[in-house]
Tab-separated table of C-alpha atoms and ligand atoms in Angstrom:
chain	number	residue	atom	x	y	z
A	24	MET	CA	-34.008	-1.827	-0.698
A	25	ASP	CA	-36.007	-0.241	2.031
A	26	LYS	CA	-39.161	-1.458	0.321
A	27	LEU	CA	-38.093	-4.906	1.413
A	28	ALA	CA	-39.789	-6.198	4.201
A	29	LEU	CA	-36.493	-7.699	5.467
A	30	PHE	CA	-35.235	-4.453	6.372
A	31	LYS	CA	-38.346	-2.534	7.595
A	32	GLY	CA	-36.984	-2.942	11.115
A	33	LYS	CA	-34.503	-0.866	12.831
A	34	PRO	CA	-31.105	-1.494	11.681
A	35	ILE	CA	-28.826	-3.900	13.603
A	36	LEU	CA	-25.992	-1.277	13.954
A	37	LYS	CA	-27.844	1.807	15.668
A	38	GLU	CA	-25.072	4.671	15.971
A	39	SER	CA	-22.529	5.313	13.464
A	40	LEU	CA	-18.990	4.175	13.925
A	41	LYS	CA	-16.297	6.629	15.273
A	42	PHE	CA	-13.465	7.322	12.855
A	43	TYR	CA	-9.911	5.841	13.663
A	44	ASN	CA	-7.507	8.504	15.190
A	45	SER	CA	-4.163	7.502	16.920
A	46	ILE	CA	-2.997	10.894	17.571
A	47	GLY	CA	-2.814	12.212	21.066
A	48	LYS	CA	-1.354	14.126	23.871
A	49	LYS	CA	2.157	13.012	23.009
A	50	GLU	CA	2.006	14.188	19.463
A	51	GLU	CA	0.539	17.708	20.628
A	52	ILE	CA	3.645	17.946	22.946
A	53	ALA	CA	6.079	17.045	20.590
A	54	VAL	CA	4.626	19.544	17.986
A	55	ALA	CA	4.957	22.316	20.785
A	56	ARG	CA	8.447	21.268	21.372
A	57	VAL	CA	9.580	21.802	17.871
A	58	ILE	CA	7.958	25.286	17.170
A	59	LYS	CA	9.656	26.588	20.617
A	60	GLY	CA	13.091	24.868	19.190
A	61	TRP	CA	13.169	26.234	15.794
A	62	PRO	CA	14.082	25.597	13.036
A	63	LEU	CA	10.941	24.143	11.319
A	64	SER	CA	12.971	22.434	8.490
A	65	GLY	CA	16.555	21.236	9.015
A	66	PHE	CA	17.267	21.173	5.634
A	67	VAL	CA	19.663	23.162	3.236
A	68	GLY	CA	20.491	21.963	-0.388
A	69	VAL	CA	24.202	22.424	0.037
A	70	ALA	CA	26.881	19.776	0.943
A	71	GLY	CA	27.391	19.747	4.733
A	72	GLU	CA	25.937	18.765	7.981
A	73	TYR	CA	22.262	20.117	6.811
A	74	PHE	CA	21.910	18.050	3.594
A	75	LEU	CA	20.763	15.430	5.610
A	76	GLY	CA	18.233	17.402	7.370
A	77	GLY	CA	17.598	18.281	10.818
A	78	LYS	CA	17.264	16.870	14.432
A	79	TYR	CA	13.701	15.697	14.380
A	80	VAL	CA	14.136	13.847	10.927
A	81	LYS	CA	17.253	12.198	11.940
A	82	GLU	CA	15.749	11.105	15.148
A	83	LEU	CA	13.019	9.542	13.007
A	84	GLU	CA	15.255	7.650	10.778
A	85	LYS	CA	17.309	6.385	13.565
A	86	LEU	CA	14.145	4.581	15.130
A	87	PHE	CA	13.532	3.219	11.822
A	88	LYS	CA	17.021	1.862	11.234
A	89	LYS	CA	16.824	0.325	14.984
A	90	TYR	CA	13.500	-1.028	14.611
A	91	PHE	CA	13.850	-2.816	10.957
A	92	LYS	CA	17.518	-3.345	12.035
A	93	VAL	CA	18.844	-1.824	8.293
A	94	LYS	CA	21.870	0.337	7.718
A	95	TYR	CA	19.965	3.065	6.149
A	96	ALA	CA	16.764	5.320	6.481
A	97	VAL	CA	15.714	8.172	4.585
A	98	SER	CA	12.816	9.969	5.321
A	99	PHE	CA	10.470	11.613	2.509
A	100	ASN	CA	7.448	13.988	2.653
A	101	SER	CA	5.362	10.851	1.138
A	102	ALA	CA	5.536	7.219	0.254
A	103	SER	CA	4.806	8.566	-3.518
A	104	THR	CA	8.011	10.300	-3.633
A	105	ALA	CA	10.060	8.027	-1.604
A	106	LEU	CA	8.788	5.364	-4.241
A	107	GLN	CA	10.089	7.632	-6.917
A	108	GLY	CA	13.451	7.995	-4.953
A	109	ALA	CA	13.532	4.094	-4.834
A	110	VAL	CA	13.111	3.843	-8.684
A	111	ALA	CA	15.812	6.551	-8.954
A	112	ALA	CA	18.211	5.034	-6.539
A	113	LEU	CA	18.257	1.921	-8.457
A	114	GLY	CA	19.318	3.771	-11.580
A	115	ILE	CA	16.380	3.018	-13.650
A	116	GLY	CA	15.452	5.232	-16.147
A	117	PRO	CA	14.158	5.511	-19.836
A	118	GLY	CA	14.322	1.910	-21.662
A	119	ASP	CA	13.868	0.157	-18.419
A	120	GLU	CA	10.656	-1.595	-17.496
A	121	VAL	CA	9.307	-2.665	-13.932
A	122	ILE	CA	6.978	-5.261	-12.998
A	123	THR	CA	4.592	-4.061	-10.848
A	124	SER	CA	0.987	-4.639	-9.602
A	125	PRO	CA	-1.955	-2.812	-10.775
A	126	TYR	CA	-4.099	-3.467	-7.726
A	127	THR	CA	-2.461	-0.644	-5.571
A	128	MET	CA	-2.570	3.313	-4.984
A	129	SER	CA	-1.621	4.812	-8.412
A	130	ALA	CA	1.718	6.204	-6.953
A	131	THR	CA	3.048	2.765	-7.201
A	132	ALA	CA	3.179	2.901	-10.668
A	133	SER	CA	3.420	6.517	-11.163
A	134	ALA	CA	6.902	6.162	-9.257
A	135	ILE	CA	8.220	4.349	-12.285
A	136	LEU	CA	6.805	6.722	-15.001
A	137	PHE	CA	8.327	9.739	-12.963
A	138	ASN	CA	11.947	8.133	-14.065
A	139	ASN	CA	10.522	7.445	-17.467
A	140	ALA	CA	10.763	4.007	-17.213
A	141	LEU	CA	7.613	1.931	-17.971
A	142	PRO	CA	5.405	-0.071	-15.219
A	143	VAL	CA	4.628	-3.771	-16.542
A	144	PHE	CA	1.662	-5.127	-14.906
A	145	ALA	CA	1.629	-8.727	-13.410
A	146	ASP	CA	-1.343	-10.421	-11.988
A	147	ILE	CA	-1.888	-10.890	-8.443
A	148	GLU	CA	-3.096	-14.114	-6.310
A	149	GLU	CA	-6.651	-14.136	-5.453
A	150	ASN	CA	-6.043	-15.140	-2.031
A	151	SER	CA	-3.212	-12.622	-0.648
A	152	PHE	CA	-4.286	-9.995	-3.317
A	153	CYS	CA	-0.390	-9.737	-3.954
A	154	LEU	CA	1.843	-10.350	-6.894
A	155	ASN	CA	1.607	-13.804	-8.428
A	156	PRO	CA	5.074	-14.975	-8.978
A	157	LYS	CA	4.103	-16.994	-11.922
A	158	SER	CA	2.603	-13.698	-13.646
A	159	ILE	CA	5.970	-11.867	-12.932
A	160	GLU	CA	7.674	-14.270	-14.497
A	161	LYS	CA	6.048	-14.018	-17.411
A	162	ASN	CA	6.362	-10.195	-17.924
A	163	ILE	CA	9.973	-10.455	-17.797
A	164	THR	CA	11.703	-9.020	-20.850
A	165	ASN	CA	15.129	-8.013	-21.559
A	166	LYS	CA	14.653	-4.634	-20.411
A	167	THR	CA	13.102	-5.910	-17.134
A	168	LYS	CA	15.207	-4.330	-14.147
A	169	ALA	CA	13.512	-4.562	-10.944
A	170	ILE	CA	9.948	-5.908	-9.533
A	171	LEU	CA	8.181	-3.175	-7.522
A	172	VAL	CA	6.076	-5.421	-5.194
A	173	VAL	CA	2.923	-4.144	-2.974
A	174	ASN	CA	2.316	-5.750	0.563
A	175	LEU	CA	-1.464	-5.018	0.075
A	176	PHE	CA	-3.844	-4.026	2.630
A	177	GLY	CA	-1.398	-5.123	5.548
A	178	ASN	CA	-0.392	-8.350	3.824
A	179	SER	CA	2.857	-9.593	2.667
A	180	ALA	CA	3.408	-11.048	-0.921
A	181	ASN	CA	4.969	-14.476	-1.778
A	182	TYR	CA	8.545	-13.606	-1.112
A	183	ASP	CA	10.144	-17.055	-0.997
A	184	LEU	CA	9.098	-17.387	-4.732
A	185	ILE	CA	9.454	-13.687	-5.877
A	186	SER	CA	13.094	-13.427	-4.357
A	187	GLY	CA	13.904	-16.712	-6.280
A	188	ILE	CA	12.607	-15.101	-9.571
A	189	ALA	CA	14.667	-11.854	-8.818
A	190	LYS	CA	17.599	-13.902	-8.337
A	191	LYS	CA	17.395	-15.953	-11.168
A	192	TYR	CA	17.017	-12.817	-13.630
A	193	LYS	CA	19.131	-10.662	-11.445
A	194	LEU	CA	16.302	-8.010	-10.899
A	195	LYS	CA	16.049	-5.669	-7.839
A	196	ILE	CA	13.005	-5.703	-5.697
A	197	ILE	CA	11.377	-2.666	-4.197
A	198	GLU	CA	8.702	-3.272	-1.683
A	199	ASP	CA	5.807	-0.721	-1.406
A	200	ASN	CA	5.205	-1.512	2.176
A	201	ALA	CA	2.903	1.710	2.511
A	202	GLN	CA	-0.011	-0.615	4.162
A	203	SER	CA	2.048	-2.761	6.071
A	204	PRO	CA	4.119	-1.500	8.564
A	205	GLY	CA	5.054	-4.028	10.976
A	206	GLY	CA	3.939	-6.851	9.085
A	207	THR	CA	6.115	-10.076	8.515
A	208	TYR	CA	6.623	-12.672	6.019
A	209	LYS	CA	7.798	-15.833	7.762
A	210	GLY	CA	9.182	-13.984	10.572
A	211	LYS	CA	11.050	-11.349	8.336
A	212	LEU	CA	9.729	-7.840	8.603
A	213	THR	CA	8.217	-6.583	5.141
A	214	GLY	CA	10.074	-3.551	3.788
A	215	THR	CA	13.263	-5.483	4.566
A	216	ILE	CA	13.008	-8.298	2.242
A	217	GLY	CA	13.803	-6.570	-0.842
A	218	ASP	CA	16.357	-4.017	-1.987
A	219	ILE	CA	14.439	-0.980	-0.821
A	220	GLY	CA	11.446	-0.930	1.395
A	221	VAL	CA	9.028	2.144	1.250
A	222	PHE	CA	6.693	3.508	4.083
A	223	SER	CA	3.620	6.011	4.297
A	224	PHE	CA	2.844	8.475	7.054
A	225	ASN	CA	-0.186	9.577	5.241
A	226	PHE	CA	-3.242	10.470	7.308
A	227	HIS	CA	-4.946	7.322	6.114
A	228	LYS	CA	-2.528	4.754	7.321
A	229	VAL	CA	-1.669	3.065	10.376
A	230	ILE	CA	0.653	5.717	11.659
A	231	GLN	CA	0.453	9.130	10.285
A	232	CYS	CA	1.886	12.846	10.656
A	233	GLY	CA	-0.698	14.172	8.075
A	234	GLU	CA	2.020	13.409	4.903
A	235	GLY	CA	5.287	11.865	5.193
A	236	GLY	CA	7.058	8.625	4.172
A	237	MET	CA	10.277	6.638	4.467
A	238	LEU	CA	12.801	4.599	2.431
A	239	ILE	CA	14.861	1.974	4.210
A	240	THR	CA	17.921	-0.024	2.578
A	241	ASN	CA	21.026	-1.927	3.562
A	242	ASN	CA	22.715	-0.597	0.264
A	243	LYS	CA	25.212	2.536	0.776
A	244	LYS	CA	24.787	3.400	-2.830
A	245	TYR	CA	20.879	3.475	-3.071
A	246	ALA	CA	20.862	5.449	0.419
A	247	LEU	CA	23.013	8.322	-1.076
A	248	ARG	CA	20.999	8.162	-4.149
A	249	ALA	CA	17.650	8.479	-2.462
A	250	GLN	CA	19.467	11.432	-0.176
A	251	LEU	CA	20.295	13.249	-3.349
A	252	VAL	CA	16.823	12.581	-4.801
A	253	ARG	CA	15.271	14.310	-1.890
A	254	ASN	CA	17.006	17.393	-1.333
A	255	HIS	CA	17.881	18.840	-5.150
A	256	GLY	CA	21.241	16.487	-5.200
A	257	GLU	CA	22.504	17.416	-8.788
A	258	VAL	CA	23.842	20.668	-7.262
A	259	VAL	CA	25.774	19.277	-4.474
A	260	ILE	CA	27.385	16.064	-6.644
A	261	ASP	CA	30.867	18.059	-7.030
A	262	ASP	CA	31.151	18.446	-3.543
A	263	LEU	CA	30.277	14.870	-2.276
A	264	TYR	CA	32.826	11.698	-1.936
A	265	PHE	CA	31.515	8.882	-3.408
A	266	ASP	CA	32.966	5.534	-2.775
A	267	LYS	CA	35.080	5.312	-6.125
A	268	LYS	CA	34.524	9.256	-6.284
A	269	ILE	CA	32.724	8.609	-9.914
A	270	TYR	CA	30.028	11.096	-10.983
A	271	GLU	CA	26.394	9.871	-10.118
A	272	PRO	CA	24.066	11.219	-12.576
A	273	ILE	CA	20.779	12.228	-10.838
A	274	LEU	CA	18.094	14.592	-10.541
A	275	GLY	CA	16.745	15.740	-7.437
A	276	ASN	CA	13.966	17.814	-5.727
A	277	ASN	CA	12.485	19.039	-2.851
A	278	TYR	CA	10.964	15.956	-1.282
A	279	ARG	CA	11.948	16.778	2.477
A	280	LEU	CA	10.047	16.080	5.642
A	281	THR	CA	9.669	19.022	7.793
A	282	GLU	CA	10.615	18.869	11.759
A	283	ILE	CA	7.021	18.948	12.991
A	284	LEU	CA	5.748	16.245	10.994
A	285	ALA	CA	8.858	14.159	11.807
A	286	ALA	CA	8.350	14.805	15.566
A	287	ILE	CA	4.685	13.741	15.092
A	288	ALA	CA	5.573	10.549	13.029
A	289	ILE	CA	8.365	9.647	16.032
A	290	GLU	CA	5.448	9.397	18.336
A	291	GLN	CA	3.493	7.461	16.035
A	292	PHE	CA	6.301	5.162	15.335
A	293	LYS	CA	6.663	4.471	19.075
A	294	LYS	CA	3.018	3.312	18.821
A	295	LEU	CA	3.177	1.094	15.881
A	296	ASP	CA	3.368	-2.397	17.442
A	297	LYS	CA	0.323	-1.345	20.019
A	298	LEU	CA	-1.530	-0.027	17.253
A	299	ASN	CA	-1.065	-3.335	15.162
A	300	LYS	CA	-1.785	-5.062	17.872
A	301	GLN	CA	-5.284	-3.668	18.237
A	302	ARG	CA	-6.200	-3.866	14.741
A	303	ILE	CA	-4.741	-7.654	14.483
A	304	ASP	CA	-6.915	-8.816	17.467
A	305	LEU	CA	-10.065	-7.304	16.075
A	306	ALA	CA	-9.229	-9.091	12.453
A	307	ASN	CA	-8.570	-12.468	13.893
A	308	TYR	CA	-11.615	-12.295	15.761
A	309	LEU	CA	-13.559	-11.410	12.686
A	310	THR	CA	-11.827	-13.811	10.616
A	311	LYS	CA	-12.682	-16.718	12.652
A	312	LYS	CA	-16.604	-15.707	13.096
A	313	LEU	CA	-16.256	-15.429	8.880
A	314	TYR	CA	-15.624	-19.155	8.141
A	315	GLN	CA	-18.903	-19.872	9.265
A	316	PHE	CA	-20.082	-18.542	5.770
A	317	ASP	CA	-18.816	-20.689	2.704
A	318	TRP	CA	-19.715	-17.767	0.645
A	319	LEU	CA	-17.055	-15.324	2.341
A	320	VAL	CA	-13.299	-15.916	2.227
A	321	PRO	CA	-11.029	-14.195	4.236
A	322	SER	CA	-7.470	-13.077	3.193
A	323	LYS	CA	-4.934	-15.758	3.030
A	324	ILE	CA	-1.638	-15.491	5.631
A	325	PHE	CA	1.514	-16.898	4.913
A	326	GLU	CA	2.542	-19.246	7.515
A	327	ASN	CA	4.624	-17.513	10.500
A	328	SER	CA	3.588	-14.233	8.869
A	329	LYS	CA	1.903	-11.236	10.086
A	330	HIS	CA	-0.713	-9.110	8.469
A	331	VAL	CA	-1.245	-5.717	9.928
A	332	TYR	CA	-4.940	-5.177	8.368
A	333	TYR	CA	-4.537	-1.358	7.271
A	334	ILE	CA	-8.054	-2.478	5.914
A	335	TYR	CA	-9.985	-5.899	6.115
A	336	PRO	CA	-10.335	-7.506	2.798
A	337	PHE	CA	-12.241	-10.794	2.077
A	338	ARG	CA	-13.717	-12.207	-0.924
A	339	PHE	CA	-17.825	-12.512	-1.830
A	340	LEU	CA	-18.403	-15.851	-3.797
A	341	ALA	CA	-21.779	-14.719	-5.450
A	342	LYS	CA	-22.185	-18.291	-6.877
A	343	LYS	CA	-22.446	-19.670	-3.628
A	344	ILE	CA	-24.807	-17.387	-1.727
A	345	GLY	CA	-27.065	-16.789	-5.131
A	346	ILE	CA	-27.100	-12.992	-4.826
A	347	LYS	CA	-24.970	-10.196	-6.604
A	348	ARG	CA	-22.093	-8.255	-4.427
A	349	ALA	CA	-24.082	-4.923	-5.130
A	350	THR	CA	-27.010	-6.401	-3.288
A	351	PHE	CA	-25.060	-7.740	-0.342
A	352	VAL	CA	-23.586	-4.144	0.066
A	353	LYS	CA	-26.733	-2.742	0.011
A	354	ALA	CA	-28.249	-5.139	2.828
A	355	ILE	CA	-25.318	-4.705	4.718
A	356	LYS	CA	-25.661	-0.900	4.542
A	357	ALA	CA	-29.621	-1.439	5.521
A	358	GLU	CA	-28.170	-2.495	8.863
A	359	GLY	CA	-26.007	0.149	9.462
A	360	PHE	CA	-22.687	-1.197	8.133
A	361	SER	CA	-20.216	0.094	5.521
A	362	LEU	CA	-18.419	-1.898	3.123
A	363	SER	CA	-16.361	-0.857	0.306
A	364	VAL	CA	-16.556	-3.038	-3.224
A	365	GLY	CA	-13.593	-3.647	-5.416
A	366	TYR	CA	-10.762	-1.581	-3.961
A	367	GLN	CA	-8.803	0.685	-6.834
A	368	LYS	CA	-9.612	0.196	-10.590
A	369	PRO	CA	-6.778	-2.082	-11.743
A	370	LEU	CA	-4.253	0.650	-12.913
A	371	TYR	CA	-3.706	0.019	-16.536
A	372	LEU	CA	-7.506	0.573	-17.314
A	373	ILE	CA	-7.085	4.428	-16.379
A	374	PRO	CA	-6.515	6.924	-19.017
A	375	ALA	CA	-2.767	7.607	-18.614
A	376	TYR	CA	-2.296	4.229	-19.538
A	377	GLN	CA	-5.432	3.370	-21.877
A	378	LYS	CA	-4.329	6.251	-23.847
A	379	LYS	CA	-0.809	6.025	-23.251
A	380	GLU	CA	-0.445	9.676	-22.879
A	381	ILE	CA	0.808	11.780	-19.635
A	382	TYR	CA	1.963	14.848	-21.851
A	383	PRO	CA	-0.343	16.498	-24.189
A	384	HIS	CA	2.085	16.684	-27.031
A	385	SER	CA	3.891	13.279	-26.793
A	386	HIS	CA	3.360	9.720	-25.852
A	387	PHE	CA	7.003	9.607	-24.280
A	388	PRO	CA	7.811	7.307	-22.847
A	389	PHE	CA	4.972	4.680	-23.790
A	390	ILE	CA	5.716	5.093	-27.490
A	391	SER	CA	9.216	6.111	-28.102
A	392	LYS	CA	12.512	4.766	-29.544
A	393	GLU	CA	13.366	3.514	-25.870
A	394	TYR	CA	10.388	1.266	-26.238
A	395	PRO	CA	10.574	-0.263	-29.831
A	396	HIS	CA	8.020	-3.108	-28.649
A	397	LYS	CA	4.842	-2.175	-26.971
A	398	VAL	CA	4.085	-3.032	-23.336
A	399	SER	CA	0.291	-4.033	-23.201
A	400	TYR	CA	-2.402	-2.182	-21.043
A	401	ARG	CA	-5.437	-3.824	-22.632
A	402	LYS	CA	-8.330	-4.769	-20.924
A	403	GLY	CA	-7.774	-8.644	-19.561
A	404	ILE	CA	-3.877	-8.647	-19.081
A	405	CYS	CA	-4.466	-9.387	-15.204
A	406	PRO	CA	-7.858	-11.048	-14.796
A	407	VAL	CA	-7.523	-11.942	-11.538
A	408	VAL	CA	-7.317	-8.336	-10.270
A	409	GLU	CA	-10.169	-7.536	-12.982
A	410	ARG	CA	-12.359	-10.141	-11.172
A	411	MET	CA	-11.777	-8.881	-7.694
A	412	TYR	CA	-12.309	-5.308	-8.835
A	413	GLU	CA	-15.774	-6.230	-10.785
A	414	LYS	CA	-17.298	-9.315	-8.652
A	415	GLU	CA	-15.167	-10.503	-5.582
A	416	LEU	CA	-13.702	-8.060	-3.303
A	417	LEU	CA	-15.117	-6.389	-0.211
A	418	THR	CA	-13.142	-4.251	2.223
A	419	THR	CA	-13.990	-2.811	5.417
A	420	THR	CA	-12.220	-0.474	8.055
A	421	ILE	CA	-14.310	-2.237	10.821
A	422	CYS	CA	-11.240	-3.684	12.254
A	423	GLN	CA	-9.659	-0.116	13.339
A	424	PRO	CA	-9.904	0.854	16.956
A	425	PRO	CA	-12.463	2.509	18.626
A	426	THR	CA	-14.300	-0.762	17.112
A	427	THR	CA	-14.889	-3.291	19.804
A	428	LYS	CA	-15.578	-7.061	19.527
A	429	LYS	CA	-19.324	-6.152	20.232
A	430	THR	CA	-19.528	-4.097	17.155
A	431	LEU	CA	-18.096	-7.053	15.107
A	432	ASP	CA	-20.699	-9.278	16.876
A	433	LEU	CA	-23.288	-7.108	15.347
A	434	PHE	CA	-21.588	-7.352	12.045
A	435	MET	CA	-21.842	-10.986	12.184
A	436	LYS	CA	-25.637	-10.897	13.368
A	437	ALA	CA	-26.095	-8.883	10.164
A	438	ILE	CA	-24.404	-10.826	7.784
A	439	LYS	CA	-26.702	-13.832	9.170
A	440	LYS	CA	-29.486	-11.996	8.763
A	441	ILE	CA	-28.612	-11.706	5.104
A	442	GLU	CA	-28.048	-14.900	4.744
A	443	GLU	CA	-31.290	-16.496	6.170
A	444	ASN	CA	-32.991	-13.984	3.868
A	445	VAL	CA	-31.414	-14.821	0.905
A	446	GLU	CA	-34.614	-15.657	-0.839
A	447	SER	CA	-36.434	-12.497	-0.413
A	448	LEU	CA	-33.166	-10.609	-1.624
A	449	LYS	CA	-33.247	-12.744	-4.527
A	450	GLU	CA	-36.713	-11.895	-5.158
A	451	TYR	CA	-35.565	-8.157	-4.568
A	452	GLU	CA	-32.953	-8.759	-7.592
A	453	ARG	CA	-35.491	-9.757	-10.062
A	454	LYS	CA	-37.657	-6.902	-9.081
A	455	ASN	CA	-35.050	-4.270	-9.502
B	505	PLP	C1	-0.830	5.429	0.696
B	505	PLP	C2	-0.049	4.652	-0.702
B	505	PLP	C3	0.787	5.151	-1.179
B	505	PLP	C4	1.323	6.509	-1.283
B	505	PLP	O1	1.411	6.916	-0.003
B	505	PLP	P1	1.703	8.456	0.063
B	505	PLP	O2	2.484	8.949	1.471
B	505	PLP	O3	0.027	9.195	0.471
B	505	PLP	O4	2.155	9.196	-0.655
B	505	PLP	C5	1.762	4.170	-1.975
B	505	PLP	N1	1.355	2.984	-2.163
B	505	PLP	C6	0.416	2.046	-1.324
B	505	PLP	C7	0.163	0.834	-1.584
B	505	PLP	C8	-0.670	3.354	-0.549
B	505	PLP	O5	-1.398	2.503	-0.059
């Protein structure tokens, strides 16, 4: 690229962008307070007061209940384990299918496999990057038990239609809301629309404590089952009082959040609205400017809804500009900015699904007596996801503080420069 006359000059962005970091003094003080106060974990795996965790874990859960106006909040040590707990909470197991998006972090679908149920992948909408209701409906079989919806990039899925389908076919909805804390769909907070919502406090997320997660629900039984999954629940089942005193078959593990991490997450959660607002302001500014290019398409947002821009996604239409996505990205990089292409590989294309193999000696659960008919993970099952991955999707973290609107102006300048010099980029493509 540097051989191109166009990019011989200095890049438009001269200094490298600083990383997003929302950890500050308040978190530092909180950590010191916990260390002095002891214990560092409040959990004990026996029935009683400490089965549900310590002081800070309970405080964090209380804040979630209040903010999201839900009856129950159950913290986990990650969103991955919380998702696993969510699937288990619904009683889903071998022989069951859960419809989900292949355009997500692998943990979304693994949560289904960890319960020995099968993920069935439906396609997405090209403008929201979330599940397409029509594709969900097409994939329903008599084994389908739930839809695991992913609110991708900070957006929300099309819940009016998805909830309608769930009702019609008597399916449960789990929301993977790891990327959209504080986002809304038609006025409702995402994570509260389905039967269970899951959040992440992983280092890369909007609010974080290193690693951590949360599950919220209004259903007492789901909350209890999630609590059992989190803390070796099988051992306490004899001592617990259920609604009808019936035995709940379940297997638990150690998915507990520590007190220090909970204390950091509390401080982070208090900042959520402020942190979201900073991103939304930057993203709205960028979106407005991007409209001048008919070959770049920002994400669709449903009316009266809030996208919280965990990352900023937009589509690249190669036919309209006449150059490849890869060339555009090279040219943007030459101007000092970075862009990611394609997001994750569609999950069904990774070896575990292609080979239907997660154990060295067995194809369970993919090929088993529980699944006499075959679930397909063939290339081509989700054409929109594949098109986004291979050709159209671009993502940027530029809409995160400490970026300012000035940097976004420079970003626009770089895109304009590329558009004005598209002929020399075509020339570059011919030669390379
Ligand atoms: C990050 C993420 C997860 C997993 O979160 P962890 O807390 O890292 O386990 C799950 N789903 C989505 C969509 C994510 O972005």
